[in-house]
Amino acid sequence: MAPSPPGRFIVYAPALVSGLVFTASIPPFDHYYFAWICLLPLFLARQWVPSKQHFAMGLVAGLAWSVGRAYWLIETLQLYGALSFPEALATTALLILYMGLYLAIFVAACRRLNFRSPLFAWSVACVWALQEWVQTWMISGFPWQLLGYSQYLNLPLLQFSSLTGVYGLSFLIALFNTALAQALHYRNIARYLGFPLILLATSHLWGLSRIDDMAERNAPTIKVGIIQGNIPQDRKWKVNRQAWTIDHYATLTRELAVRDQPDLIIYPETALPIYFGDPFYAIYADTIAALAPELGIPILVGSLKGDYQDDNAPIYNRAFLLNTMGQIEDFADKVHLVPFGEFLPFAAIFQYLEGLTAESGIFTHGQRHKALTIPGRDESFGVFICYESIFPAITRTLMTQSPHFLVNTTNDAWFGTTAAPYQHWAQVVVRAVESGRAVVRAANTGISGLILPDGRISYATPIFTTESFSVDVPLQREQTVYARFGDFLLVGCALFLAFTLYRQRRDRA
């Protein structure tokens, strides 16, 4: 007899619970401890849900997980993509479906593994880490709010990412969730939870030791000024607001320089809505360039590189480094562009999103990620712009150039007062620990601030406030294990899975 409708629904209840628990662990809720049980409902349910329904159960869970990670896109598409609510909802739903498929495939893949084996939890953690890595490059990559990012406020365990990157944090969480499910199902804590608990305890104690060690270091510092201009997105690119925007940044820069006398001043991403250096905009660019010699302070200016008279000329999202003569000493371009925001992939399918792309501009990706040297000084800093902050490989690339600190410029005004600015900030915190470098962040509408190399948040602004402030940035020279050796954990996960699957096949033969 076919099950009743309530019976069919109850099959997916654990999946929905899993999504709610995960959402509670990430910004804006930040109850990071919930991440350690967010997969538990799925692995307990898999014992009584027919295997043919595992993919569907994983998909329901993936959709529930992804709503909390991407719901904010609806508002952005409506306000800046000129889409109706149904169009914005359908487009966001498509992204949520894509994100949810990863969890569906993960749950289905775990069917091939032996739940009774003590190696099951370790194999599952390997599968999880590898599917997160796939998210960083599949269809340009969208690894937004991976499981490990939920721990950005859990300082002791956050230190583990200095060894393995964010994937290691995700590995630990998936491992504990799965081992706990086995221990509860078989009522055998020692067999299933013993080694995972030892690993967690060791990681926690090591993290506490690392925090103490880094706090005791008397690293030299440099004073960096940050301008948070707080220009709403619906005004930012209006031609009749250009003069006001330039004067606004000039005023804030002078106030900051007089008050704090920083060694470097940083503007957010595309703070100046002009083609910086183009003769057509000379009256505006010269106003800002003149500040550097007037104040005797180098300025990192977020703006665009393009040609007003040539519509076919490439446009770059660029950070210009001005020396104390007001000249462009160097620059860093955004290399990894935002799909649908800065370029339009699959144009034949997504032509209706051209309004959103037109709002921000069709950009050309930069050639490489660069570390810039502060004019007149020996210190250098690596620049990564906005969306690039969610890719561990980008900061690792910058670390090959041995910068003393990192700079992240961004414009999160697109996302309003949704969870997105807070989720974006959380991912930058993990980049600091992975690289072992302080990260100075300048955001148009926030969150701006300073994150120390051990992940402590030294200063963070509210969103949608106008700010000018300075922070003392510690200068580091040591390389973390992750910066030096990269994703060795993923290689180990792939080898471990290959061994496990080979062993299972041999045992069945």
PDB file of C-alpha atoms in Angstrom, residues 177-398:
ATOM      1  CA  ASN A 177      28.649  14.856  12.359  1.00  0.00           C
ATOM      2  CA  THR A 178      28.987  11.466  10.692  1.00  0.00           C
ATOM      3  CA  ALA A 179      30.835   9.761  13.531  1.00  0.00           C
ATOM      4  CA  LEU A 180      28.232  11.034  15.986  1.00  0.00           C
ATOM      5  CA  ALA A 181      25.462   9.589  13.810  1.00  0.00           C
ATOM      6  CA  GLN A 182      27.230   6.206  13.793  1.00  0.00           C
ATOM      7  CA  ALA A 183      27.832   6.303  17.550  1.00  0.00           C
ATOM      8  CA  LEU A 184      24.171   7.088  18.228  1.00  0.00           C
ATOM      9  CA  HIS A 185      22.881   4.507  15.776  1.00  0.00           C
ATOM     10  CA  TYR A 186      25.103   1.680  17.005  1.00  0.00           C
ATOM     11  CA  ARG A 187      25.358   2.957  20.605  1.00  0.00           C
ATOM     12  CA  ASN A 188      29.122   2.644  20.543  1.00  0.00           C
ATOM     13  CA  ILE A 189      30.954   5.882  21.291  1.00  0.00           C
ATOM     14  CA  ALA A 190      34.461   4.463  21.581  1.00  0.00           C
ATOM     15  CA  ARG A 191      34.399   2.645  18.214  1.00  0.00           C
ATOM     16  CA  TYR A 192      33.078   5.514  16.137  1.00  0.00           C
ATOM     17  CA  LEU A 193      33.764   8.747  18.014  1.00  0.00           C
ATOM     18  CA  GLY A 194      37.074   7.928  19.674  1.00  0.00           C
ATOM     19  CA  PHE A 195      39.565   9.036  17.036  1.00  0.00           C
ATOM     20  CA  PRO A 196      37.447  11.968  15.743  1.00  0.00           C
ATOM     21  CA  LEU A 197      37.213  13.339  19.292  1.00  0.00           C
ATOM     22  CA  ILE A 198      40.963  12.950  19.758  1.00  0.00           C
ATOM     23  CA  LEU A 199      41.542  14.874  16.514  1.00  0.00           C
ATOM     24  CA  LEU A 200      39.108  17.608  17.554  1.00  0.00           C
ATOM     25  CA  ALA A 201      40.607  17.941  21.024  1.00  0.00           C
ATOM     26  CA  THR A 202      44.135  18.063  19.612  1.00  0.00           C
ATOM     27  CA  SER A 203      43.113  20.687  17.042  1.00  0.00           C
ATOM     28  CA  HIS A 204      41.409  22.764  19.730  1.00  0.00           C
ATOM     29  CA  LEU A 205      44.402  22.676  22.077  1.00  0.00           C
ATOM     30  CA  TRP A 206      46.810  23.427  19.251  1.00  0.00           C
ATOM     31  CA  GLY A 207      44.600  26.343  18.203  1.00  0.00           C
ATOM     32  CA  LEU A 208      44.672  27.800  21.723  1.00  0.00           C
ATOM     33  CA  SER A 209      48.454  27.477  21.724  1.00  0.00           C
ATOM     34  CA  ARG A 210      48.731  29.201  18.345  1.00  0.00           C
ATOM     35  CA  ILE A 211      46.529  32.090  19.489  1.00  0.00           C
ATOM     36  CA  ASP A 212      48.698  32.593  22.578  1.00  0.00           C
ATOM     37  CA  ASP A 213      51.878  32.384  20.506  1.00  0.00           C
ATOM     38  CA  MET A 214      50.695  34.972  17.990  1.00  0.00           C
ATOM     39  CA  ALA A 215      49.464  37.291  20.751  1.00  0.00           C
ATOM     40  CA  GLU A 216      52.922  37.239  22.345  1.00  0.00           C
ATOM     41  CA  ARG A 217      54.712  38.231  19.154  1.00  0.00           C
ATOM     42  CA  ASN A 218      55.744  41.845  19.055  1.00  0.00           C
ATOM     43  CA  ALA A 219      55.388  42.255  15.327  1.00  0.00           C
ATOM     44  CA  PRO A 220      56.120  45.693  13.870  1.00  0.00           C
ATOM     45  CA  THR A 221      53.050  47.584  12.716  1.00  0.00           C
ATOM     46  CA  ILE A 222      52.058  50.092  10.097  1.00  0.00           C
ATOM     47  CA  LYS A 223      49.172  52.545  10.362  1.00  0.00           C
ATOM     48  CA  VAL A 224      46.655  52.180   7.556  1.00  0.00           C
ATOM     49  CA  GLY A 225      43.720  54.512   7.021  1.00  0.00           C
ATOM     50  CA  ILE A 226      40.413  53.293   5.606  1.00  0.00           C
ATOM     51  CA  ILE A 227      37.645  55.325   3.987  1.00  0.00           C
ATOM     52  CA  GLN A 228      34.124  53.889   3.998  1.00  0.00           C
ATOM     53  CA  GLY A 229      32.363  56.334   1.704  1.00  0.00           C
ATOM     54  CA  ASN A 230      28.873  54.839   2.145  1.00  0.00           C
ATOM     55  CA  ILE A 231      27.542  55.677  -1.336  1.00  0.00           C
ATOM     56  CA  PRO A 232      24.228  53.865  -2.010  1.00  0.00           C
ATOM     57  CA  GLN A 233      24.329  51.691  -5.109  1.00  0.00           C
ATOM     58  CA  ASP A 234      21.401  53.483  -6.751  1.00  0.00           C
ATOM     59  CA  ARG A 235      23.397  56.761  -6.643  1.00  0.00           C
ATOM     60  CA  LYS A 236      26.912  55.467  -7.165  1.00  0.00           C
ATOM     61  CA  TRP A 237      26.988  55.490 -10.971  1.00  0.00           C
ATOM     62  CA  LYS A 238      24.795  58.531 -11.651  1.00  0.00           C
ATOM     63  CA  VAL A 239      26.690  61.105 -13.720  1.00  0.00           C
ATOM     64  CA  ASN A 240      25.240  64.004 -11.747  1.00  0.00           C
ATOM     65  CA  ARG A 241      26.708  62.505  -8.553  1.00  0.00           C
ATOM     66  CA  GLN A 242      30.313  62.225  -9.740  1.00  0.00           C
ATOM     67  CA  ALA A 243      31.453  65.631  -8.506  1.00  0.00           C
ATOM     68  CA  TRP A 244      29.783  65.079  -5.124  1.00  0.00           C
ATOM     69  CA  THR A 245      31.411  61.635  -4.770  1.00  0.00           C
ATOM     70  CA  ILE A 246      34.876  63.016  -5.504  1.00  0.00           C
ATOM     71  CA  ASP A 247      34.440  65.868  -3.014  1.00  0.00           C
ATOM     72  CA  HIS A 248      33.067  63.428  -0.447  1.00  0.00           C
ATOM     73  CA  TYR A 249      36.148  61.195  -0.639  1.00  0.00           C
ATOM     74  CA  ALA A 250      38.496  64.174  -0.702  1.00  0.00           C
ATOM     75  CA  THR A 251      36.933  65.579   2.470  1.00  0.00           C
ATOM     76  CA  LEU A 252      37.040  62.252   4.295  1.00  0.00           C
ATOM     77  CA  THR A 253      40.661  61.716   3.214  1.00  0.00           C
ATOM     78  CA  ARG A 254      41.809  65.100   4.514  1.00  0.00           C
ATOM     79  CA  GLU A 255      40.010  64.581   7.821  1.00  0.00           C
ATOM     80  CA  LEU A 256      41.590  61.165   8.249  1.00  0.00           C
ATOM     81  CA  ALA A 257      45.083  62.339   7.328  1.00  0.00           C
ATOM     82  CA  VAL A 258      45.019  65.309   9.702  1.00  0.00           C
ATOM     83  CA  ARG A 259      43.622  63.260  12.565  1.00  0.00           C
ATOM     84  CA  ASP A 260      45.688  60.048  12.284  1.00  0.00           C
ATOM     85  CA  GLN A 261      48.597  60.605   9.882  1.00  0.00           C
ATOM     86  CA  PRO A 262      48.486  57.040   8.484  1.00  0.00           C
ATOM     87  CA  ASP A 263      51.233  55.549   6.323  1.00  0.00           C
ATOM     88  CA  LEU A 264      48.734  54.454   3.649  1.00  0.00           C
ATOM     89  CA  ILE A 265      45.092  55.285   2.884  1.00  0.00           C
ATOM     90  CA  ILE A 266      42.778  52.764   1.224  1.00  0.00           C
ATOM     91  CA  TYR A 267      39.554  53.397  -0.716  1.00  0.00           C
ATOM     92  CA  PRO A 268      36.933  50.702  -1.370  1.00  0.00           C
ATOM     93  CA  GLU A 269      36.375  48.881  -4.651  1.00  0.00           C
ATOM     94  CA  THR A 270      35.358  51.306  -7.462  1.00  0.00           C
ATOM     95  CA  ALA A 271      35.070  54.097  -4.913  1.00  0.00           C
ATOM     96  CA  LEU A 272      35.475  56.603  -7.761  1.00  0.00           C
ATOM     97  CA  PRO A 273      32.861  55.898 -10.485  1.00  0.00           C
ATOM     98  CA  ILE A 274      35.075  57.145 -13.323  1.00  0.00           C
ATOM     99  CA  TYR A 275      37.822  55.941 -15.657  1.00  0.00           C
ATOM    100  CA  PHE A 276      40.757  56.958 -13.496  1.00  0.00           C
ATOM    101  CA  GLY A 277      43.532  58.391 -15.658  1.00  0.00           C
ATOM    102  CA  ASP A 278      41.282  59.005 -18.675  1.00  0.00           C
ATOM    103  CA  PRO A 279      41.592  62.637 -19.899  1.00  0.00           C
ATOM    104  CA  PHE A 280      37.800  62.986 -20.005  1.00  0.00           C
ATOM    105  CA  TYR A 281      37.661  62.549 -16.226  1.00  0.00           C
ATOM    106  CA  ALA A 282      40.853  64.469 -15.469  1.00  0.00           C
ATOM    107  CA  ILE A 283      39.075  67.102 -13.372  1.00  0.00           C
ATOM    108  CA  TYR A 284      37.910  64.395 -10.983  1.00  0.00           C
ATOM    109  CA  ALA A 285      40.987  62.159 -11.013  1.00  0.00           C
ATOM    110  CA  ASP A 286      43.325  65.128 -10.500  1.00  0.00           C
ATOM    111  CA  THR A 287      41.404  66.172  -7.402  1.00  0.00           C
ATOM    112  CA  ILE A 288      42.127  62.833  -5.770  1.00  0.00           C
ATOM    113  CA  ALA A 289      45.664  62.520  -7.143  1.00  0.00           C
ATOM    114  CA  ALA A 290      46.510  65.945  -5.673  1.00  0.00           C
ATOM    115  CA  LEU A 291      45.671  64.697  -2.204  1.00  0.00           C
ATOM    116  CA  ALA A 292      48.695  62.380  -2.075  1.00  0.00           C
ATOM    117  CA  PRO A 293      51.355  65.143  -2.364  1.00  0.00           C
ATOM    118  CA  GLU A 294      49.230  67.542  -0.303  1.00  0.00           C
ATOM    119  CA  LEU A 295      49.042  65.095   2.594  1.00  0.00           C
ATOM    120  CA  GLY A 296      52.303  63.252   1.941  1.00  0.00           C
ATOM    121  CA  ILE A 297      50.507  59.894   2.113  1.00  0.00           C
ATOM    122  CA  PRO A 298      50.184  57.186  -0.595  1.00  0.00           C
ATOM    123  CA  ILE A 299      46.594  56.294  -1.501  1.00  0.00           C
ATOM    124  CA  LEU A 300      45.164  53.059  -2.900  1.00  0.00           C
ATOM    125  CA  VAL A 301      42.259  54.209  -5.069  1.00  0.00           C
ATOM    126  CA  GLY A 302      39.515  51.847  -6.206  1.00  0.00           C
ATOM    127  CA  SER A 303      38.280  52.906  -9.644  1.00  0.00           C
ATOM    128  CA  LEU A 304      38.025  51.776 -13.270  1.00  0.00           C
ATOM    129  CA  LYS A 305      40.558  51.638 -16.067  1.00  0.00           C
ATOM    130  CA  GLY A 306      38.956  52.285 -19.451  1.00  0.00           C
ATOM    131  CA  ASP A 307      38.649  54.626 -22.426  1.00  0.00           C
ATOM    132  CA  TYR A 308      35.698  57.027 -22.528  1.00  0.00           C
ATOM    133  CA  GLN A 309      36.031  57.522 -26.293  1.00  0.00           C
ATOM    134  CA  ASP A 310      36.276  53.831 -27.204  1.00  0.00           C
ATOM    135  CA  ASP A 311      33.320  51.636 -26.290  1.00  0.00           C
ATOM    136  CA  ASN A 312      35.281  48.552 -27.358  1.00  0.00           C
ATOM    137  CA  ALA A 313      38.266  49.235 -25.109  1.00  0.00           C
ATOM    138  CA  PRO A 314      38.682  46.790 -22.205  1.00  0.00           C
ATOM    139  CA  ILE A 315      37.458  47.920 -18.791  1.00  0.00           C
ATOM    140  CA  TYR A 316      39.313  46.803 -15.682  1.00  0.00           C
ATOM    141  CA  ASN A 317      38.186  46.848 -12.078  1.00  0.00           C
ATOM    142  CA  ARG A 318      41.398  48.257 -10.671  1.00  0.00           C
ATOM    143  CA  ALA A 319      43.081  49.461  -7.502  1.00  0.00           C
ATOM    144  CA  PHE A 320      45.503  52.299  -8.378  1.00  0.00           C
ATOM    145  CA  LEU A 321      48.413  52.926  -5.998  1.00  0.00           C
ATOM    146  CA  LEU A 322      49.295  56.627  -5.928  1.00  0.00           C
ATOM    147  CA  ASN A 323      52.694  57.689  -4.599  1.00  0.00           C
ATOM    148  CA  THR A 324      53.302  60.895  -2.660  1.00  0.00           C
ATOM    149  CA  MET A 325      53.836  62.742  -5.947  1.00  0.00           C
ATOM    150  CA  GLY A 326      50.280  61.903  -6.974  1.00  0.00           C
ATOM    151  CA  GLN A 327      51.482  59.542  -9.720  1.00  0.00           C
ATOM    152  CA  ILE A 328      50.254  56.008 -10.350  1.00  0.00           C
ATOM    153  CA  GLU A 329      53.061  53.922  -8.878  1.00  0.00           C
ATOM    154  CA  ASP A 330      51.441  50.546  -9.489  1.00  0.00           C
ATOM    155  CA  PHE A 331      48.060  48.867  -9.734  1.00  0.00           C
ATOM    156  CA  ALA A 332      46.229  45.598  -9.079  1.00  0.00           C
ATOM    157  CA  ASP A 333      43.339  44.349 -11.201  1.00  0.00           C
ATOM    158  CA  LYS A 334      40.431  42.137 -10.313  1.00  0.00           C
ATOM    159  CA  VAL A 335      41.201  38.812 -11.979  1.00  0.00           C
ATOM    160  CA  HIS A 336      38.278  36.579 -10.975  1.00  0.00           C
ATOM    161  CA  LEU A 337      35.175  38.435 -12.136  1.00  0.00           C
ATOM    162  CA  VAL A 338      31.637  38.007 -10.823  1.00  0.00           C
ATOM    163  CA  PRO A 339      29.501  35.988 -13.250  1.00  0.00           C
ATOM    164  CA  PHE A 340      26.331  37.861 -14.270  1.00  0.00           C
ATOM    165  CA  GLY A 341      27.618  40.906 -12.373  1.00  0.00           C
ATOM    166  CA  GLU A 342      30.811  41.743 -14.298  1.00  0.00           C
ATOM    167  CA  PHE A 343      30.438  39.447 -17.287  1.00  0.00           C
ATOM    168  CA  LEU A 344      27.536  37.469 -18.738  1.00  0.00           C
ATOM    169  CA  PRO A 345      28.192  33.733 -19.157  1.00  0.00           C
ATOM    170  CA  PHE A 346      25.877  31.639 -21.315  1.00  0.00           C
ATOM    171  CA  ALA A 347      24.493  34.802 -22.885  1.00  0.00           C
ATOM    172  CA  ALA A 348      22.046  32.907 -25.079  1.00  0.00           C
ATOM    173  CA  ILE A 349      20.306  31.585 -21.960  1.00  0.00           C
ATOM    174  CA  PHE A 350      20.722  34.476 -19.542  1.00  0.00           C
ATOM    175  CA  GLN A 351      20.283  37.433 -21.868  1.00  0.00           C
ATOM    176  CA  TYR A 352      17.521  38.748 -19.615  1.00  0.00           C
ATOM    177  CA  LEU A 353      20.191  39.408 -16.931  1.00  0.00           C
ATOM    178  CA  GLU A 354      22.078  41.898 -19.096  1.00  0.00           C
ATOM    179  CA  GLY A 355      20.528  44.729 -17.079  1.00  0.00           C
ATOM    180  CA  LEU A 356      22.408  43.607 -13.984  1.00  0.00           C
ATOM    181  CA  THR A 357      25.660  43.290 -15.909  1.00  0.00           C
ATOM    182  CA  ALA A 358      25.134  46.687 -17.532  1.00  0.00           C
ATOM    183  CA  GLU A 359      24.602  48.243 -14.092  1.00  0.00           C
ATOM    184  CA  SER A 360      28.108  47.281 -12.952  1.00  0.00           C
ATOM    185  CA  GLY A 361      29.788  47.071 -16.352  1.00  0.00           C
ATOM    186  CA  ILE A 362      31.236  44.446 -18.669  1.00  0.00           C
ATOM    187  CA  PHE A 363      34.769  43.954 -17.382  1.00  0.00           C
ATOM    188  CA  THR A 364      37.942  42.325 -18.618  1.00  0.00           C
ATOM    189  CA  HIS A 365      39.762  40.142 -16.121  1.00  0.00           C
ATOM    190  CA  GLY A 366      43.224  41.205 -15.015  1.00  0.00           C
ATOM    191  CA  GLN A 367      46.307  39.230 -15.943  1.00  0.00           C
ATOM    192  CA  ARG A 368      47.497  38.230 -12.477  1.00  0.00           C
ATOM    193  CA  HIS A 369      47.153  38.870  -8.778  1.00  0.00           C
ATOM    194  CA  LYS A 370      49.796  41.238  -7.486  1.00  0.00           C
ATOM    195  CA  ALA A 371      51.462  42.355  -4.295  1.00  0.00           C
ATOM    196  CA  LEU A 372      52.167  46.094  -4.253  1.00  0.00           C
ATOM    197  CA  THR A 373      54.965  47.861  -2.398  1.00  0.00           C
ATOM    198  CA  ILE A 374      54.078  50.977  -0.422  1.00  0.00           C
ATOM    199  CA  PRO A 375      55.845  53.921  -2.115  1.00  0.00           C
ATOM    200  CA  GLY A 376      58.865  55.084  -0.139  1.00  0.00           C
ATOM    201  CA  ARG A 377      58.755  52.049   2.158  1.00  0.00           C
ATOM    202  CA  ASP A 378      59.775  48.392   2.151  1.00  0.00           C
ATOM    203  CA  GLU A 379      56.406  46.924   3.175  1.00  0.00           C
ATOM    204  CA  SER A 380      54.210  45.244   0.595  1.00  0.00           C
ATOM    205  CA  PHE A 381      50.600  44.127   0.574  1.00  0.00           C
ATOM    206  CA  GLY A 382      48.577  41.745  -1.572  1.00  0.00           C
ATOM    207  CA  VAL A 383      45.310  42.993  -3.066  1.00  0.00           C
ATOM    208  CA  PHE A 384      42.218  40.898  -3.670  1.00  0.00           C
ATOM    209  CA  ILE A 385      39.011  42.588  -4.753  1.00  0.00           C
ATOM    210  CA  CYS A 386      35.454  41.834  -3.586  1.00  0.00           C
ATOM    211  CA  TYR A 387      34.289  38.429  -4.875  1.00  0.00           C
ATOM    212  CA  GLU A 388      37.892  37.180  -4.969  1.00  0.00           C
ATOM    213  CA  SER A 389      37.791  36.871  -1.185  1.00  0.00           C
ATOM    214  CA  ILE A 390      35.778  33.621  -1.364  1.00  0.00           C
ATOM    215  CA  PHE A 391      38.527  31.741  -3.235  1.00  0.00           C
ATOM    216  CA  PRO A 392      41.331  30.302  -1.070  1.00  0.00           C
ATOM    217  CA  ALA A 393      43.583  29.858  -4.116  1.00  0.00           C
ATOM    218  CA  ILE A 394      43.702  33.614  -4.726  1.00  0.00           C
ATOM    219  CA  THR A 395      45.202  34.554  -1.379  1.00  0.00           C
ATOM    220  CA  ARG A 396      47.551  31.581  -1.673  1.00  0.00           C
ATOM    221  CA  THR A 397      48.733  32.996  -5.008  1.00  0.00           C
ATOM    222  CA  LEU A 398      49.342  36.350  -3.341  1.00  0.00           C
TER     223      LEU A 398
END
